[in-house]
mmCIF file of C-alpha atoms in Angstrom:
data_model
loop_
_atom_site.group_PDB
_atom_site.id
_atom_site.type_symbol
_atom_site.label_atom_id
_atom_site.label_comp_id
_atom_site.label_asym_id
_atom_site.label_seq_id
_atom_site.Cartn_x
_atom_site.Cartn_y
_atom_site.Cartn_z
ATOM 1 C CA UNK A 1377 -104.606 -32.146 188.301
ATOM 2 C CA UNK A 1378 -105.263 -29.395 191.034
ATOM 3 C CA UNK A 1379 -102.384 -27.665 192.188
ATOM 4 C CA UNK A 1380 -103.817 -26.529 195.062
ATOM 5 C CA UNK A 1381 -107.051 -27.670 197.121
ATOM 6 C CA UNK A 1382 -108.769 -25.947 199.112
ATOM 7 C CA UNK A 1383 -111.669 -28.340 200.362
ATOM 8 C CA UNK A 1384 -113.978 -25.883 202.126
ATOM 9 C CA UNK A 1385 -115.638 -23.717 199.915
ATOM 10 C CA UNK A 1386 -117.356 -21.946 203.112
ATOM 11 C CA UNK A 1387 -116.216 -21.662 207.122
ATOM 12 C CA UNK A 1388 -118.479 -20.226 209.843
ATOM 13 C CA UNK A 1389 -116.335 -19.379 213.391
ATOM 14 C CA UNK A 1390 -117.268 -17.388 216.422
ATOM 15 C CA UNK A 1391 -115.881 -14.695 216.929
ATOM 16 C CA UNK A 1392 -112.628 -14.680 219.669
ATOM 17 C CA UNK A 1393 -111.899 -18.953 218.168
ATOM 18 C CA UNK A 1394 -109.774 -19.996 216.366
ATOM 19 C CA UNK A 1395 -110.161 -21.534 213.075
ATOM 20 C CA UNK A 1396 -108.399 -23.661 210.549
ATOM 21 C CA UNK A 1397 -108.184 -22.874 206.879
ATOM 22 C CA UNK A 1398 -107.119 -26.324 204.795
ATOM 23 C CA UNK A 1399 -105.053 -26.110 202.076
ATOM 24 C CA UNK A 1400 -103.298 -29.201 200.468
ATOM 25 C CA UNK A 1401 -100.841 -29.253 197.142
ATOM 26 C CA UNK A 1402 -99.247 -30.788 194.490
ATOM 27 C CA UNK A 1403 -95.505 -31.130 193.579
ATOM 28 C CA UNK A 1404 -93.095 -32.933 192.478
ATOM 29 C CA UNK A 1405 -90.449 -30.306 193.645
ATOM 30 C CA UNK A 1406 -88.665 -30.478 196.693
ATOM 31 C CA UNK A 1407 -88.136 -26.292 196.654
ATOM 32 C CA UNK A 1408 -91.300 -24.405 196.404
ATOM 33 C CA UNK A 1409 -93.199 -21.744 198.649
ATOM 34 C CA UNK A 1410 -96.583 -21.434 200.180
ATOM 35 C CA UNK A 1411 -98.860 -18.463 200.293
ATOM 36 C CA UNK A 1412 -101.769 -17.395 202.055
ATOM 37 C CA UNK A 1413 -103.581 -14.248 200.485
ATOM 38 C CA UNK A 1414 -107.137 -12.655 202.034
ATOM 39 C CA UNK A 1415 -109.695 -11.272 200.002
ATOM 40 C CA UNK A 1416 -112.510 -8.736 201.612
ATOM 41 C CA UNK A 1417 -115.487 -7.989 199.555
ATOM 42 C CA UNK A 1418 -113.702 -4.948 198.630
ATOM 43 C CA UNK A 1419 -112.071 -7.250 196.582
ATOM 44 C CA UNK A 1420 -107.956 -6.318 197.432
ATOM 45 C CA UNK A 1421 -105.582 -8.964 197.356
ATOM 46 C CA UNK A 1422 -104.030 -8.917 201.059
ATOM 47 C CA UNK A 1423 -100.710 -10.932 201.073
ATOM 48 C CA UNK A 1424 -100.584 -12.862 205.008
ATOM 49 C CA UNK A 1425 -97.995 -15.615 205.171
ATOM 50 C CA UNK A 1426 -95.161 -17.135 203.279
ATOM 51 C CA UNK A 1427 -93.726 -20.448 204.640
ATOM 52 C CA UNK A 1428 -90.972 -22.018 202.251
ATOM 53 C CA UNK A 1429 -90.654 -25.393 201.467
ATOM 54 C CA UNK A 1430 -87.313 -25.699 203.597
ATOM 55 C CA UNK A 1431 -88.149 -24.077 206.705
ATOM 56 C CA UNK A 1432 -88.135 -26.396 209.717
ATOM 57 C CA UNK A 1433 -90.342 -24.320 211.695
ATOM 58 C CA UNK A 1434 -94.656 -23.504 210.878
ATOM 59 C CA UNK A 1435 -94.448 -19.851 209.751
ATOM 60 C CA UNK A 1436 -96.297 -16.860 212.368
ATOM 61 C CA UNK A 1437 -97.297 -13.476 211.750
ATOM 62 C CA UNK A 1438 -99.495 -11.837 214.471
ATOM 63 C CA UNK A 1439 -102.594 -14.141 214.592
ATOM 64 C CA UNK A 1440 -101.834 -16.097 211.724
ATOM 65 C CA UNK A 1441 -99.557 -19.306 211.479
ATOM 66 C CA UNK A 1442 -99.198 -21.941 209.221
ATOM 67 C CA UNK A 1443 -99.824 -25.334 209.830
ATOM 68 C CA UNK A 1444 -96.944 -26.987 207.843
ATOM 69 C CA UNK A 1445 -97.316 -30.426 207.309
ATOM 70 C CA UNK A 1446 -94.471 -31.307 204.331
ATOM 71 C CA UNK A 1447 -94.894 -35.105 204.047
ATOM 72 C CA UNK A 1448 -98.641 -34.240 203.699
ATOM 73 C CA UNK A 1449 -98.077 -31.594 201.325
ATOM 74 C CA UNK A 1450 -100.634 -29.581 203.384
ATOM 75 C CA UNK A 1451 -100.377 -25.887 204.351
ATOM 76 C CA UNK A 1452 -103.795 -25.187 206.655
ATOM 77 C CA UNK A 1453 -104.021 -21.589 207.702
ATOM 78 C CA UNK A 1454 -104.889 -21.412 211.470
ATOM 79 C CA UNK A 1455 -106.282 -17.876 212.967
ATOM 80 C CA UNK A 1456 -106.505 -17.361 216.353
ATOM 81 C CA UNK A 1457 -108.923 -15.333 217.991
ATOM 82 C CA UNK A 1458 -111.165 -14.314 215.047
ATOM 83 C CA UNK A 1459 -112.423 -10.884 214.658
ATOM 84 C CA UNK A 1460 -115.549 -9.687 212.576
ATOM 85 C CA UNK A 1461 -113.052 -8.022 209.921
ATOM 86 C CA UNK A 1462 -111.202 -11.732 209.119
ATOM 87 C CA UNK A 1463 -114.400 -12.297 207.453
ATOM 88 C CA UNK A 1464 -113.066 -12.518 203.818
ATOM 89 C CA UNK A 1465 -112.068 -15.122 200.652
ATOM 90 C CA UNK A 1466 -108.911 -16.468 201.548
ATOM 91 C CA UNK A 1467 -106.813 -17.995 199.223
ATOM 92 C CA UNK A 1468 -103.297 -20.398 199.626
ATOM 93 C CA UNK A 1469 -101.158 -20.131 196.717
ATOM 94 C CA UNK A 1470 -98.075 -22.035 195.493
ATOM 95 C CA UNK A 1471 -94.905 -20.831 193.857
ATOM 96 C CA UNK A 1472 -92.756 -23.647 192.075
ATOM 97 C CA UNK A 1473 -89.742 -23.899 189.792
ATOM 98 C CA UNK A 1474 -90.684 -24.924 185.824
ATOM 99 C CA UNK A 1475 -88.913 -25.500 182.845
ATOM 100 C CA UNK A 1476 -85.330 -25.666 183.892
ATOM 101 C CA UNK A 1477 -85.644 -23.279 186.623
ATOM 102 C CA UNK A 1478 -86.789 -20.336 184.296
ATOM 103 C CA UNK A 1479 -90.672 -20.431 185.417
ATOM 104 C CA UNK A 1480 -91.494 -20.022 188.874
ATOM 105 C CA UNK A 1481 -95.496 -20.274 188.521
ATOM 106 C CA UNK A 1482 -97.721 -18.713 191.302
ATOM 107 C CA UNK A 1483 -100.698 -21.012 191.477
ATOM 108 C CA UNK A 1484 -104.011 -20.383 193.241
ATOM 109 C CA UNK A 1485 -106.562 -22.613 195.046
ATOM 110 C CA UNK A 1486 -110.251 -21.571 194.344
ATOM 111 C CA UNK A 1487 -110.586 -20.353 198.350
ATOM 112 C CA UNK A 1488 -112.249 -20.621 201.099
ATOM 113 C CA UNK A 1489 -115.158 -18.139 202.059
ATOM 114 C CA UNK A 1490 -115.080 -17.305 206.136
ATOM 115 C CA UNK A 1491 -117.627 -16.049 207.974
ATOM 116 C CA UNK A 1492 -116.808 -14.786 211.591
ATOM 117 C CA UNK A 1493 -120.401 -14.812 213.346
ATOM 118 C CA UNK A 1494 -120.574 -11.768 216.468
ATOM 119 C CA UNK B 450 -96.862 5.340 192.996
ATOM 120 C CA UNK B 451 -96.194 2.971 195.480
ATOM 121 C CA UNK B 452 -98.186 0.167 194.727
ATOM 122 C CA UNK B 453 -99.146 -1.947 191.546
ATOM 123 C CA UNK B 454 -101.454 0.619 189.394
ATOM 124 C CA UNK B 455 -104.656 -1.038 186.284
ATOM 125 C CA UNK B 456 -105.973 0.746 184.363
ATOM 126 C CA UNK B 457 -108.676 1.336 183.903
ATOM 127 C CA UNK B 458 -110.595 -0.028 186.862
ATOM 128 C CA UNK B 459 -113.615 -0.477 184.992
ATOM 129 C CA UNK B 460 -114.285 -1.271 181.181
ATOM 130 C CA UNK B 461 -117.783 -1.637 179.337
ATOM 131 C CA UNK B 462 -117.529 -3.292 175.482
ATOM 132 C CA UNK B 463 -119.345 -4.458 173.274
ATOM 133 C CA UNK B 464 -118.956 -8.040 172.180
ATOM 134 C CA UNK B 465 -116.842 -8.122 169.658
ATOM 135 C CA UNK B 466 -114.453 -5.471 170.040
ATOM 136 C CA UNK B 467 -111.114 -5.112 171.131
ATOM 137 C CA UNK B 468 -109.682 -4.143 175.009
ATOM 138 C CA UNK B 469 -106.371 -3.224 176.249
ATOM 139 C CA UNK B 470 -105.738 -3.802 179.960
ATOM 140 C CA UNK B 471 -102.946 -2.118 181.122
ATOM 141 C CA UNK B 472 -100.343 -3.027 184.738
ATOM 142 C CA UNK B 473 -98.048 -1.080 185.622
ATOM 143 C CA UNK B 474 -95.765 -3.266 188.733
ATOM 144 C CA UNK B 475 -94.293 -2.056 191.620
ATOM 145 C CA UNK B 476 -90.988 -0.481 190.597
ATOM 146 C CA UNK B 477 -87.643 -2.524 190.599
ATOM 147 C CA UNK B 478 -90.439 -5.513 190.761
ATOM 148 C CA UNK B 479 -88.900 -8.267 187.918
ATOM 149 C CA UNK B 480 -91.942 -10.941 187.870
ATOM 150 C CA UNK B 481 -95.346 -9.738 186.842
ATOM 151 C CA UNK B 482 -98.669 -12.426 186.887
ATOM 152 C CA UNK B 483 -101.884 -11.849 185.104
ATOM 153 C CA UNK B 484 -104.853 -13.208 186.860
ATOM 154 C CA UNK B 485 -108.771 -13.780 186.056
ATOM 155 C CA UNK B 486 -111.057 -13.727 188.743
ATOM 156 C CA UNK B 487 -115.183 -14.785 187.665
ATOM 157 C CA UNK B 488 -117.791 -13.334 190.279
ATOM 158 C CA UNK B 489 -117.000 -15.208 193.481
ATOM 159 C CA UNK B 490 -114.429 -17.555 192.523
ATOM 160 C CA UNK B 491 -110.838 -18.292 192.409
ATOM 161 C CA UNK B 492 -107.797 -16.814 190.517
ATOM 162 C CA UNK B 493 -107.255 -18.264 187.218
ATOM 163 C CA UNK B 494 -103.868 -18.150 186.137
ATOM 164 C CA UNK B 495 -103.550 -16.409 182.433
ATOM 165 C CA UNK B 496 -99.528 -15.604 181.998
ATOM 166 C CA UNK B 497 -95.826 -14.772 184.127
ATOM 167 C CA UNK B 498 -93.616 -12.658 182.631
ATOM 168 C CA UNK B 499 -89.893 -13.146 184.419
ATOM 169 C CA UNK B 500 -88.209 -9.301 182.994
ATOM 170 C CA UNK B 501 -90.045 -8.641 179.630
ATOM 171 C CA UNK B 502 -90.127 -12.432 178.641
ATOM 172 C CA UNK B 503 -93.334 -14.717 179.116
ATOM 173 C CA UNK B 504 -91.601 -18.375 180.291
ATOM 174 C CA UNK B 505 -95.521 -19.439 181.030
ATOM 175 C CA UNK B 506 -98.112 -18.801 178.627
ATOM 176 C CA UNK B 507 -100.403 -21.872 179.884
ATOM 177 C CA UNK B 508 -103.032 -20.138 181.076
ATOM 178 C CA UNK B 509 -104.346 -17.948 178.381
ATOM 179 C CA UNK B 510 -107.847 -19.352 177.216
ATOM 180 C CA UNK B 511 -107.637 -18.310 173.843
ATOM 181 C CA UNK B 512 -105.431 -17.151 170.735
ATOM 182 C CA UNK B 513 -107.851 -13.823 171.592
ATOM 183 C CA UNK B 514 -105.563 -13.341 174.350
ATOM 184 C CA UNK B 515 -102.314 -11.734 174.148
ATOM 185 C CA UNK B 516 -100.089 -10.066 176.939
ATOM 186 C CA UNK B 517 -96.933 -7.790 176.234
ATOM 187 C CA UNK B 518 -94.396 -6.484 179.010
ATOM 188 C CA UNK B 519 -91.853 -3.482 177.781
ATOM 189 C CA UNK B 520 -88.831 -2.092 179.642
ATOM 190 C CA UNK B 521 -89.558 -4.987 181.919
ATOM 191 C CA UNK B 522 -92.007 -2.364 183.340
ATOM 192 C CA UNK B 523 -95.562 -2.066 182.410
ATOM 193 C CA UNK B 524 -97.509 -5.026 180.748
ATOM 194 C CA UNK B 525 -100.411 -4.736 178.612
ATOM 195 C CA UNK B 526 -103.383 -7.468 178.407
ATOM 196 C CA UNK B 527 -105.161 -7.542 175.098
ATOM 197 C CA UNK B 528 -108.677 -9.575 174.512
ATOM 198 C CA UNK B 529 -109.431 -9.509 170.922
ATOM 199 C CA UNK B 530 -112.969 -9.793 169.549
ATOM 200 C CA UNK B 531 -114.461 -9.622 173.767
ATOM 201 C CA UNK B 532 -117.019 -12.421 174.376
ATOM 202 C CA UNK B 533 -119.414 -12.083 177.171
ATOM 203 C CA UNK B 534 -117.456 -14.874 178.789
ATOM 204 C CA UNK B 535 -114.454 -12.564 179.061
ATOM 205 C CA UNK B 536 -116.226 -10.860 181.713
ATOM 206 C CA UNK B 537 -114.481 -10.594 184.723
ATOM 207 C CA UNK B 538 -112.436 -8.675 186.902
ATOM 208 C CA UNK B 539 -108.712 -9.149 185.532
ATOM 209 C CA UNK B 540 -106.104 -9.174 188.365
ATOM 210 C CA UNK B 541 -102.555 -8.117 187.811
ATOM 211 C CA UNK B 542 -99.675 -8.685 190.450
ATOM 212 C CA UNK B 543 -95.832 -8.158 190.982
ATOM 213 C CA UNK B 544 -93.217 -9.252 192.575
ATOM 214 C CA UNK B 545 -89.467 -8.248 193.918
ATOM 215 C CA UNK B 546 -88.094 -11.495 191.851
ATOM 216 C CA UNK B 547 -89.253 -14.888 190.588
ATOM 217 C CA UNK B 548 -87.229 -16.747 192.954
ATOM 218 C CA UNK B 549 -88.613 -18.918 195.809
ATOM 219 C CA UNK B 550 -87.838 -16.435 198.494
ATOM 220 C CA UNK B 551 -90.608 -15.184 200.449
ATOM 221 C CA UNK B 552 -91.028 -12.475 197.507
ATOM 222 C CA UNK B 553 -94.445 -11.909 197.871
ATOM 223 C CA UNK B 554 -97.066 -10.874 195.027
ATOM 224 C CA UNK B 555 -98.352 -7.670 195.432
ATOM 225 C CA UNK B 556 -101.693 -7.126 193.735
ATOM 226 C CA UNK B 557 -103.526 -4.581 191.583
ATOM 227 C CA UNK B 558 -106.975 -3.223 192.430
ATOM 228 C CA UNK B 559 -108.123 -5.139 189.027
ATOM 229 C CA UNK B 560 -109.739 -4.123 185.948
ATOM 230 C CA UNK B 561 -113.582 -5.033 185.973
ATOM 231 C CA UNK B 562 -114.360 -6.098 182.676
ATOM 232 C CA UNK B 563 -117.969 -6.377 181.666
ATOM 233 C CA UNK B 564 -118.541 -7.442 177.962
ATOM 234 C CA UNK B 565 -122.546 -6.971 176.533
#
């Protein structure tokens, strides 16, 4: 089974709108953390939000927050105000605890490609 | 350096022979992933190392693939007898601890493997 889904294999937005990334996962743990990475085509890994499994509140950096939806297991990325350079792979990633606590996994979905049209 | 260092950023073989990939993590950085990534698609998980150990193995495709971490420093990726499926640019990343914390992965540039 998938640990993570990402359902939109492609996103188009305007540029200065917002748009929402989806991300949903699978676990059986109750501690684990989420992860939002972007890729440009120049092919870097760019980390841009954690949010942990325990935090009451949706996670914010700058123009990115996390959507944080626990009893959904979902974790949508939302960006506000997209620019031309957001255009990029992004990926949501979880980290969870294996084998007796020893293993702590850091599982990717398969992305989501945005496009921010001028 | 500063950040996590592959080498070498690009590698031509023929199919067939052997390749060494090599990571060297951010230092003080305990947990070290290795990561394939086919043109335009996701990360595929191969291996974790937590210090120089390997708790998770499940990834790698193939007994071709082996990965080694010394010192609990730099790691070293190994593809035995390269098929042109093994193409692909191989992703290496680090981080502070394995923990749940909001440790972040810090990436590699990636080693772009092309196998003819």
């Amino acid at each position: 089974a998938q640990k993570i889904t990402q359902t939109q294999p492609g996103m188009f937005v305007q540029e200065k709108e917002a748009v929402t990334l989806d991300c949903t996962y699978d676990t059986s743990d109750q501690s684990y953390g989420l992860f939002w990475y972007k890729q440009p085509s120049s092919g870097e890994m760019i980390f841009l939000i954690y949010q942990g499994s325990y935090d009451e509140q949706n996670a914010t950096e700058g123009r990115y927050s996390l959507n944080f939806q626990k009893a959904r297991k979902s974790a949508n990325l939302v960006i506000s105000a997209s620019q031309l350079g957001d255009s990029a792979m992004y990926f949501c990633a979880m980290r969870e605890v294996n084998s007796g606590g020893s293993n702590y996994k850091l599982t990717f979905g398969k992305g989501t490609l945005l496009t921010v049209n001028p | 350096g500063a950040g996590v260092s592959q080498s070498p950023s690009n590698k031509v073989t023929e199919k067939g022979k052997d390749v060494e990939l090599r990571c060297d993590p951010i230092s003080g950085h305990t947990a070290l992933y290795w990561y394939r990534q086919s043109l335009g698609q996701g990360l595929e998980f191969l291996i974790y190392f937590q210090g120089n150990s390997a708790p998770d193995k499940s990834g790698l495709p193939s007994d071709r693939f082996s990965a080694e971490r010394t010192g609990g420093s730099v790691s070293t990726l190994t593809i035995q007898r390269t098929q042109q499926e093994d193409s692909a640019v191989y992703l290496c990343a680090s981080s502070l601890g394995g923990g749940l914390g909001s440790t972040e992965a810090f990436f590699g540039q990636g080693t772009r493997l092309t196998v003819v």
